[in-house]
Short mmCIF file of C-alpha atoms in Angstrom, two decimals:
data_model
loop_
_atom_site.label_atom_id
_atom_site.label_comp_id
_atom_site.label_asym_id
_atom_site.label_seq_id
_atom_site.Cartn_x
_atom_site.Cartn_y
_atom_site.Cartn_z
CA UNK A 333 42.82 215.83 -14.66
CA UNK A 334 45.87 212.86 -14.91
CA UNK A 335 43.30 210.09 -14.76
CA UNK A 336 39.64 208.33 -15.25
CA UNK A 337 38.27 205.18 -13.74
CA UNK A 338 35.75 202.69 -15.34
CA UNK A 339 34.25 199.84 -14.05
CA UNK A 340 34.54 196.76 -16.78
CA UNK A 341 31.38 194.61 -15.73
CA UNK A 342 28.33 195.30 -18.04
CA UNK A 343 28.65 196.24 -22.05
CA UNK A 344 27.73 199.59 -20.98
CA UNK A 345 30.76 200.05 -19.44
CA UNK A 346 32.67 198.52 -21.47
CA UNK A 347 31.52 200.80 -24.47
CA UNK A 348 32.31 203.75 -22.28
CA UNK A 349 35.98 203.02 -22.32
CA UNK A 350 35.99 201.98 -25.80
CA UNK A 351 34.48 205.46 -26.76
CA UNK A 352 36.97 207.29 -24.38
CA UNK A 353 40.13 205.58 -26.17
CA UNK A 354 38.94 206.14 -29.41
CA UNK A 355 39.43 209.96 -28.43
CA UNK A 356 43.02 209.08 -28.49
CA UNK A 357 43.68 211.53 -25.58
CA UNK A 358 47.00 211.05 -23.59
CA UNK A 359 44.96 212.87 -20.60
CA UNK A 360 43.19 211.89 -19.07
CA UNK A 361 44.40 208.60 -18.73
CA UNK A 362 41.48 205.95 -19.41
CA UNK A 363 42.17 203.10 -16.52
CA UNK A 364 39.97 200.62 -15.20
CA UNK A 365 38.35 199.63 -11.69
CA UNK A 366 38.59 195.74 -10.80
CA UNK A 367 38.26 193.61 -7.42
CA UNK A 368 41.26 191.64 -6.75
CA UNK A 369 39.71 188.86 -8.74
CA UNK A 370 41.36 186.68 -11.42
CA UNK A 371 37.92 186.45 -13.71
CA UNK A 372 38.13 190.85 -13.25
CA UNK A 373 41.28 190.40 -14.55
CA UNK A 374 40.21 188.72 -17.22
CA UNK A 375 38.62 191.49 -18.15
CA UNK A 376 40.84 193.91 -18.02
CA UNK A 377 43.14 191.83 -20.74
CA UNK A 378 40.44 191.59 -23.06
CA UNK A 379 39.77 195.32 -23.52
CA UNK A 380 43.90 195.99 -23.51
CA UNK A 381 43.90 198.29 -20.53
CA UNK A 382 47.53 199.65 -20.04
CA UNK A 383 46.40 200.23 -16.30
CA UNK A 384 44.00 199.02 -13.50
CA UNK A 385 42.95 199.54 -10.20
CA UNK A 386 42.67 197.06 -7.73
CA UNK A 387 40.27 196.65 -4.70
CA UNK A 388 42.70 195.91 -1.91
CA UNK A 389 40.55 196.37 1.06
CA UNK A 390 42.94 196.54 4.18
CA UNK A 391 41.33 197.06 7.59
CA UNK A 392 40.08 193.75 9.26
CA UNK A 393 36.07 194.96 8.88
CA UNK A 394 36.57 194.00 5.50
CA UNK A 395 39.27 191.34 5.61
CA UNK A 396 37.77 189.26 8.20
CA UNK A 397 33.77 190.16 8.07
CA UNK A 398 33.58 190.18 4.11
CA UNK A 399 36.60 188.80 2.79
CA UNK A 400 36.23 185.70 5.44
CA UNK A 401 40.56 185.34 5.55
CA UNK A 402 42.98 186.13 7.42
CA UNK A 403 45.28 188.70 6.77
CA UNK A 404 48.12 186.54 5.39
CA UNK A 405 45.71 185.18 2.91
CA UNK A 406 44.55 188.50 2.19
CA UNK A 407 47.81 189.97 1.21
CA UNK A 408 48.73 186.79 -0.49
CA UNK A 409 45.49 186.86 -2.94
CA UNK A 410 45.84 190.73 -3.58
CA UNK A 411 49.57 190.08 -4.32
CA UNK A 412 48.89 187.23 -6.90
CA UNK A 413 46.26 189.34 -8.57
CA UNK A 414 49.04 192.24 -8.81
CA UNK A 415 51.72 189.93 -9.99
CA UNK A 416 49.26 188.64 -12.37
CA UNK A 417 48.86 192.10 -14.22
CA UNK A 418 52.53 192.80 -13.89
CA UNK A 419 53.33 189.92 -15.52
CA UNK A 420 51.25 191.35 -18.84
CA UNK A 421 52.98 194.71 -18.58
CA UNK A 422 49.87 195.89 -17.14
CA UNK A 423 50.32 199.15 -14.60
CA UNK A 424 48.54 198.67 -11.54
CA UNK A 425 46.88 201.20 -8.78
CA UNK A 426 46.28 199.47 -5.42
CA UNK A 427 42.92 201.08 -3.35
CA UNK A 428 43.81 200.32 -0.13
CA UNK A 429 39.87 200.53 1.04
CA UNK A 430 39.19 201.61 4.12
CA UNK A 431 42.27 202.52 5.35
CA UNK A 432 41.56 205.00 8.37
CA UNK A 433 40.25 201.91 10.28
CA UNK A 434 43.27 199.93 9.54
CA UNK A 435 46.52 199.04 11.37
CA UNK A 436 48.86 200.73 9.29
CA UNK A 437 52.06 199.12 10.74
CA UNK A 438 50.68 195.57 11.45
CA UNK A 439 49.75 195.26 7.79
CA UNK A 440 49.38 198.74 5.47
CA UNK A 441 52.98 199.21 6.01
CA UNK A 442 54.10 195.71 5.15
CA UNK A 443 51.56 195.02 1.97
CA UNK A 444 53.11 198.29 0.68
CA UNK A 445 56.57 197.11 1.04
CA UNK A 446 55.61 193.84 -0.81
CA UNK A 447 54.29 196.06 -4.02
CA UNK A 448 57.15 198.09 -3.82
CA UNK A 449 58.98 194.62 -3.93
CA UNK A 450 57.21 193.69 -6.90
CA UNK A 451 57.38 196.99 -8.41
CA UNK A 452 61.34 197.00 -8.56
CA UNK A 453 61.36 193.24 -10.05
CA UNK A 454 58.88 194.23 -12.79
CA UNK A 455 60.40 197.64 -13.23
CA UNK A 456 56.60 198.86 -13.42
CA UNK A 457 55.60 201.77 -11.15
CA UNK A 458 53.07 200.45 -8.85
CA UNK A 459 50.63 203.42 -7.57
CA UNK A 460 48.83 203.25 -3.62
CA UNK A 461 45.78 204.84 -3.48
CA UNK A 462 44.36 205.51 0.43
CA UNK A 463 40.75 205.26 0.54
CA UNK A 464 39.27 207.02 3.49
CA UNK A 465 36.45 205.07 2.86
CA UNK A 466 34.03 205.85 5.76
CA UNK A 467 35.33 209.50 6.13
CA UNK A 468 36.88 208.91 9.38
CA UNK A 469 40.25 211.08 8.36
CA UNK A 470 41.01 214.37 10.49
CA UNK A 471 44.09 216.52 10.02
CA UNK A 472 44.10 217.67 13.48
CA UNK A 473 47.22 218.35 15.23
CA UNK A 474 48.28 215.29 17.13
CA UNK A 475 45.87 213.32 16.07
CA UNK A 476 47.41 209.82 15.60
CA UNK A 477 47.12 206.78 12.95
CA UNK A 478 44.75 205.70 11.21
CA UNK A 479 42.82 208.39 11.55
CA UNK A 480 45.03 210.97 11.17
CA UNK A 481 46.09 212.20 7.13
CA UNK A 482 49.63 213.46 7.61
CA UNK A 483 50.43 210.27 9.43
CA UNK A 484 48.81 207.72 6.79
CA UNK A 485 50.93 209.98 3.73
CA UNK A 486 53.78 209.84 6.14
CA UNK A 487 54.12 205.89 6.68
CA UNK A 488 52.90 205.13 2.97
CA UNK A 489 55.99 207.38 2.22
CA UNK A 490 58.64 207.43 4.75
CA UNK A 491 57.63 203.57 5.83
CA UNK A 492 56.32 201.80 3.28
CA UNK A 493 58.57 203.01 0.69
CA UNK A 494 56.02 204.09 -1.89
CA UNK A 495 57.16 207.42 -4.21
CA UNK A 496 55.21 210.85 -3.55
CA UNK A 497 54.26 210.37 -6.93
CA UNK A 498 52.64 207.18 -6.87
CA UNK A 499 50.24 208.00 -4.18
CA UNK A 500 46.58 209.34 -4.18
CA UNK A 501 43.71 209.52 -1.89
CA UNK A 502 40.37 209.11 -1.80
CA UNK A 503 38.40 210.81 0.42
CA UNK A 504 34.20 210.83 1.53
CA UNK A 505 32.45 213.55 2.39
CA UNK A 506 30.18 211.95 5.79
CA UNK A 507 32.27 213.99 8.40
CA UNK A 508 32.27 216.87 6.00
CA UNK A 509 36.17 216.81 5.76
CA UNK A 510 36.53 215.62 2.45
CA UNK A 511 38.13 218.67 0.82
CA UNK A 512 39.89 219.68 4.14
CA UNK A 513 41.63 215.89 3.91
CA UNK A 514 42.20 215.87 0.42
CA UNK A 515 44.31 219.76 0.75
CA UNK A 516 46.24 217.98 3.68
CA UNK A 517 47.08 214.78 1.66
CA UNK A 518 48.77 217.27 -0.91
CA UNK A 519 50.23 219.11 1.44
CA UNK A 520 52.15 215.88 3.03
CA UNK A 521 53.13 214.58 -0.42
CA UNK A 522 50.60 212.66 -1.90
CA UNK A 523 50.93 213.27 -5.26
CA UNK A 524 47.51 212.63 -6.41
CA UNK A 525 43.34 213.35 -5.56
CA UNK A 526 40.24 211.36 -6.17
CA UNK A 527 37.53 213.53 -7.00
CA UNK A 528 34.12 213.73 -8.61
CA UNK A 529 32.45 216.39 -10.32
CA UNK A 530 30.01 217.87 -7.79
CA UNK A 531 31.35 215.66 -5.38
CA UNK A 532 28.88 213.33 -6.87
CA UNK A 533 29.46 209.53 -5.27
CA UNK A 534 28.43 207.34 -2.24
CA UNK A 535 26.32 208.48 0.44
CA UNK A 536 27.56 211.70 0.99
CA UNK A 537 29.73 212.01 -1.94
CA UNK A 538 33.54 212.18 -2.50
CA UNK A 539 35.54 215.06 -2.98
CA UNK A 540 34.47 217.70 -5.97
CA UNK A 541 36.48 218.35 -8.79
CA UNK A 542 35.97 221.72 -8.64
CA UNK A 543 36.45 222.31 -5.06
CA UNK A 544 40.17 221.00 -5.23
CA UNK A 545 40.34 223.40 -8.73
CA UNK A 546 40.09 226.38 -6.41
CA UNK A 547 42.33 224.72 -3.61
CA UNK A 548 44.69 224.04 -6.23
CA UNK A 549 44.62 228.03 -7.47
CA UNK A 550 45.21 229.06 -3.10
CA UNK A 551 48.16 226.79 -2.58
CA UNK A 552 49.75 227.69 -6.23
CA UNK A 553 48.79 231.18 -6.75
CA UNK A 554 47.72 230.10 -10.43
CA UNK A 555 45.48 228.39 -12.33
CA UNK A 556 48.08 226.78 -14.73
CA UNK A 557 45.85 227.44 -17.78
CA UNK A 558 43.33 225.92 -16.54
CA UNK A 559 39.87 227.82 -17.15
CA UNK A 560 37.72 227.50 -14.84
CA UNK A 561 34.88 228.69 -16.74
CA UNK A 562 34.22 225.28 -18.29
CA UNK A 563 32.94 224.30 -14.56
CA UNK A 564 29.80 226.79 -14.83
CA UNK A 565 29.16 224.51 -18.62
CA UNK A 566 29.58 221.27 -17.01
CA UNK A 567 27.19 222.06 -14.03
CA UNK A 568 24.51 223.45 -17.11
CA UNK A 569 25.36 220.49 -18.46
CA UNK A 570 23.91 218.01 -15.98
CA UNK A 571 21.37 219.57 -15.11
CA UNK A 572 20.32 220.38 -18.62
CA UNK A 573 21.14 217.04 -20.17
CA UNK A 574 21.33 214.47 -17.12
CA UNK A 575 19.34 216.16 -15.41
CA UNK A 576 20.79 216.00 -12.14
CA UNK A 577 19.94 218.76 -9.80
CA UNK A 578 22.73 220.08 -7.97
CA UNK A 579 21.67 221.25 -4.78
CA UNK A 580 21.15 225.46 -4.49
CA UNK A 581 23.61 226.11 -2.06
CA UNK A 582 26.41 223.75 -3.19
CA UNK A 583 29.85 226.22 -3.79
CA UNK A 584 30.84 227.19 -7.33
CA UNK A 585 28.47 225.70 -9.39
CA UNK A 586 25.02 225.95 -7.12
CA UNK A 587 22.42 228.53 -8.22
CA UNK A 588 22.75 230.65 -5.29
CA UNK A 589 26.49 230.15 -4.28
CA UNK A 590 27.24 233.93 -5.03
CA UNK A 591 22.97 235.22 -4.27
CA UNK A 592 23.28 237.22 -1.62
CA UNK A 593 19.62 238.06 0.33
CA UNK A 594 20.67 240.67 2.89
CA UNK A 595 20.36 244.21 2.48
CA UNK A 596 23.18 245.05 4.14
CA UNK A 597 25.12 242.74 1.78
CA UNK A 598 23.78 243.94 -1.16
CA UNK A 599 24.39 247.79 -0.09
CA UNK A 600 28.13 246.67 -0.42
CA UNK A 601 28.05 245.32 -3.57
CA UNK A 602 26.85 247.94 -4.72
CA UNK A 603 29.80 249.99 -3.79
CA UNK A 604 32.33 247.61 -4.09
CA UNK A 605 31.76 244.32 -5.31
CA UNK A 606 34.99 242.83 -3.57
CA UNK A 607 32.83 243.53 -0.15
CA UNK A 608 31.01 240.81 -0.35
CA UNK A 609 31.94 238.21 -3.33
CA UNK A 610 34.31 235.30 -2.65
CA UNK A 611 36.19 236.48 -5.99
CA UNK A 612 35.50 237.58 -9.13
CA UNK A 613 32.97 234.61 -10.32
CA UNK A 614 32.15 236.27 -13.45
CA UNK A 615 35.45 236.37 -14.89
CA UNK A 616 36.25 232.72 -13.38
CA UNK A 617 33.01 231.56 -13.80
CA UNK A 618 31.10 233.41 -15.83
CA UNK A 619 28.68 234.27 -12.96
CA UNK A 620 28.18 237.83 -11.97
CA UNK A 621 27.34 238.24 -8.43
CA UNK A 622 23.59 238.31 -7.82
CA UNK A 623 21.26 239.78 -4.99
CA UNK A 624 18.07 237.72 -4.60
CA UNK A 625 15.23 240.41 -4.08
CA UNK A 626 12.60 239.45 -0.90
CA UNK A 627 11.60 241.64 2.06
CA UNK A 628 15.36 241.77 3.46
CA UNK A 629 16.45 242.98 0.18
CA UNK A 630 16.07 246.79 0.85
CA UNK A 631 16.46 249.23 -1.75
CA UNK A 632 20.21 248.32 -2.26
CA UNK A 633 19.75 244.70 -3.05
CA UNK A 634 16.66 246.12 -5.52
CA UNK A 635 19.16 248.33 -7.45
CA UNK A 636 21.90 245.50 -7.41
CA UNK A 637 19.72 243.07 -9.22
CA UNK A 638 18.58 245.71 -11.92
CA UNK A 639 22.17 246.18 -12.44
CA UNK A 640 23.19 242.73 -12.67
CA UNK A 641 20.23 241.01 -14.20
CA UNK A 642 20.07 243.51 -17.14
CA UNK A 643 23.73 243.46 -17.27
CA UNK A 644 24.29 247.40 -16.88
CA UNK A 645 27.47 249.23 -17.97
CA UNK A 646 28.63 251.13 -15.26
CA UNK A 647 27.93 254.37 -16.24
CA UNK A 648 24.18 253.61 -16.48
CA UNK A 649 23.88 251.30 -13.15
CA UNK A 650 20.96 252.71 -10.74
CA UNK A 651 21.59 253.05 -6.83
CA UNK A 652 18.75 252.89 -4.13
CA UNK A 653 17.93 256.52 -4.55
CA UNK A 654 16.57 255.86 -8.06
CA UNK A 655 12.78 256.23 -8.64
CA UNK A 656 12.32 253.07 -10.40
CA UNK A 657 14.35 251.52 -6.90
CA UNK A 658 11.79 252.87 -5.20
CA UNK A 659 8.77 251.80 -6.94
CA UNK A 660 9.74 248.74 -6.99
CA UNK A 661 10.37 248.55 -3.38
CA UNK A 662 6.90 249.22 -2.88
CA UNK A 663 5.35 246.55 -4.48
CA UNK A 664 7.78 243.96 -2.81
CA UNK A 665 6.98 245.35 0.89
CA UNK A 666 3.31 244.99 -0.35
CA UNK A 667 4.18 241.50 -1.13
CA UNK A 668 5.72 240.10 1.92
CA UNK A 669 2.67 242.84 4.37
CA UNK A 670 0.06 240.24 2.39
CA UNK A 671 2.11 237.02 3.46
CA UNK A 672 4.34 235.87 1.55
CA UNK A 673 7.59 234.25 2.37
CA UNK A 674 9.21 232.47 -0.48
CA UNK A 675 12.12 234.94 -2.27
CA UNK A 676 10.84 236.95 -5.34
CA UNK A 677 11.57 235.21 -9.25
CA UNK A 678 12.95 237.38 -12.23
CA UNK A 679 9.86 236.36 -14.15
CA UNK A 680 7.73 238.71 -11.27
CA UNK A 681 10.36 241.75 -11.01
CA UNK A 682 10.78 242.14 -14.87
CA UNK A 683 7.21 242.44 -15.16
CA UNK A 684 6.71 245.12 -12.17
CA UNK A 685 9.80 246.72 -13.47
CA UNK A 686 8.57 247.06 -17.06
CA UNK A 687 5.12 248.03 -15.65
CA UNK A 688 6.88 250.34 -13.68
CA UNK A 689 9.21 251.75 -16.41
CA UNK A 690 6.26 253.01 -18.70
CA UNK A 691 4.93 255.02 -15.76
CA UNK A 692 7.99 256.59 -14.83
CA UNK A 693 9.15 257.10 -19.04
CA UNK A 694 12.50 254.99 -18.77
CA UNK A 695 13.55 252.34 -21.07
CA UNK A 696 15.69 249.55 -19.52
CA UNK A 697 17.02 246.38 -21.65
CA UNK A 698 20.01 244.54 -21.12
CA UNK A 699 23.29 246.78 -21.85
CA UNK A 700 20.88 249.80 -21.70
CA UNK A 701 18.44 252.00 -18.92
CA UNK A 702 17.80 255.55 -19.56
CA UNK A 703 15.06 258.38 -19.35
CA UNK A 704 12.89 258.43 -22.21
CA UNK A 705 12.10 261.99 -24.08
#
């Protein structure tokens, strides 16, 4: 993580980024969020900021419906602004909002050329970050500009003049391509991604931090140190403190991301766990594979939870031919033959399996199951 973004407007935020600095970090970077607005500027000088980012919306939506100018003024007032942080030795990171509805060579292309204009007179890198802010971006083959990824990292690049290093992009989720986009950015050379953890953001969300983790790992073949363990904490984290609920399903960090409910499934894990888990998410995530237990669970997924909720050793893990399987099994086909159709909770199986474990004589804790004498 290179970099984190603050707005400047209330104390709040403003105490945020005091709080951050006084960490003394030199990652991530603590860099602030501004419109292209002189009294935002303002702003930014007071708190000493050694970098901003600048709203520089560029497709004519927002220059000529909410901006009310023309594109000459446009670029004009976005270039003062820039020159105005320059001039304080202040690093600035252009957002070129809404850029995938935007005529990259009638005006992306040129604005670019101007910062990378200013850039060599001020010999102070100037970074372009494309906002796909309406998720319109597709990486199809053929598909052509603005829509198209490659082709908006290829002019920025190629065109406009602007360093692989000094780009980024920002991508939303509404199309569901905001991951897919963000892999294809990197891929054509833009250095940088915009993410949020959990993909938390507007409407839909922007890209997750922990998605482009594990897209990072694919293209690499490493982690870099990185461990990815700390993403299980931070998700236990907001839910526990924030208490944002991150929805069930959601990959990595959602409660049932590695649950499997089918029988079938679960048979598999029990024989190999590499069957039918995306990788091993206990040792990168500290989550062992689970099987939720309801009437498609079969005996299989029965004896896979057993094994994984009481975290059994190997040696002592029971299959579907075990007696306590069995038992068990019973009671849940009773369950779902009287109605029921919501999946089973741990707080129900534990107490049929200890009810079930004095019948039968065995004792089973976690790290331990065995007959009694």
């Amino acid at each position: 993580i290179r970099a984190s973004e603050f707005f400047l407007y209330s104390k709040k935020d403003r105490d945020a980024v005091y709080k951050c600095l006084e960490r003394g970090y030199e990652f991530p970077e603590v860099t602030s969020w501004i419109r292209a607005s002189k009294e935002d500027f303002k702003l930014v000088k007071e708190i000493g900021m050694k970098e901003t980012g600048i709203l520089v919306s560029c497709s004519d939506y927002h220059i000529f419906l909410k901006l009310k100018m023309t594109r000459r003024q446009a670029m004009d007032h976005y270039l003062s602004v820039v020159r105005d942080c320059l001039e304080e030795g202040i690093s600035v990171r252009c957002h070129l909002e809404d850029i995938t509805r935007a005529d990259i060579y009638g005006y992306v292309v040129p604005f670019c050329h101007e910062l990378m204009r200013l850039s060599e007179e001020y010999k102070i890198p100037i970074k372009v970050r494309a906002c796909d802010t309406m998720g319109y971006g597709v990486n199809f083959p053929g598909a052509v500009i603005p829509r198209s990824v490659q082709g908006i990292i290829y002019a920025l690049n190629k065109h406009a003049g602007v360093p692989h290093e000094m780009l980024e992009w920002h991508g939303h989720n509404d199309f569901y391509k905001a991951v897919t986009n963000s892999t294809t950015a990197w891929l054509y050379g833009c250095s940088g991604i915009n993410t949020s953890l959990f993909g938390i953001g507007e409407r839909t969300g922007n890209t997750p931090l922990e998605a482009m983790v594990f897209e990072y790992a694919q293209l690499k073949g490493h982690l870099n140190g990185m461990d990815t363990t700390v993403i299980t904490e931070l998700a236990e984290y907001y839910e526990k403190e924030i208490g944002y609920q991150i929805p069930p399903r959601t990959p990595f960090v959602g409660k049932n991301f590695n649950v499997t409910r089918a029988g079938v499934h679960a048979d598999g894990l029990l024989k190999n766990e590499e069957i039918y888990n995306i990788f091993d998410t206990e040792k990168f995530l500290n989550r062992p594979v689970l099987c939720a237990v309801s009437n498609t669970s079969g005996l299989a997924g029965i004896a896979h939870w057993i094994n994984t909720y009481y975290r059994l050793p190997e040696e002592m893990h029971v299959d579907k031919h075990c007696e306590l399987v069995e038992e068990v099994k019973k009671w849940v086909d009773e369950e779902y033959l009287g109605g029921r159709v919501t999946v089973l909770t741990d707080n129900e199986l534990v107490t049929v399996i200890d009810k079930n474990c004095k019948k039968l004589g065995y004792t089973l804790e976690r790290g331990c199951f065995k007959k009694n004498e």
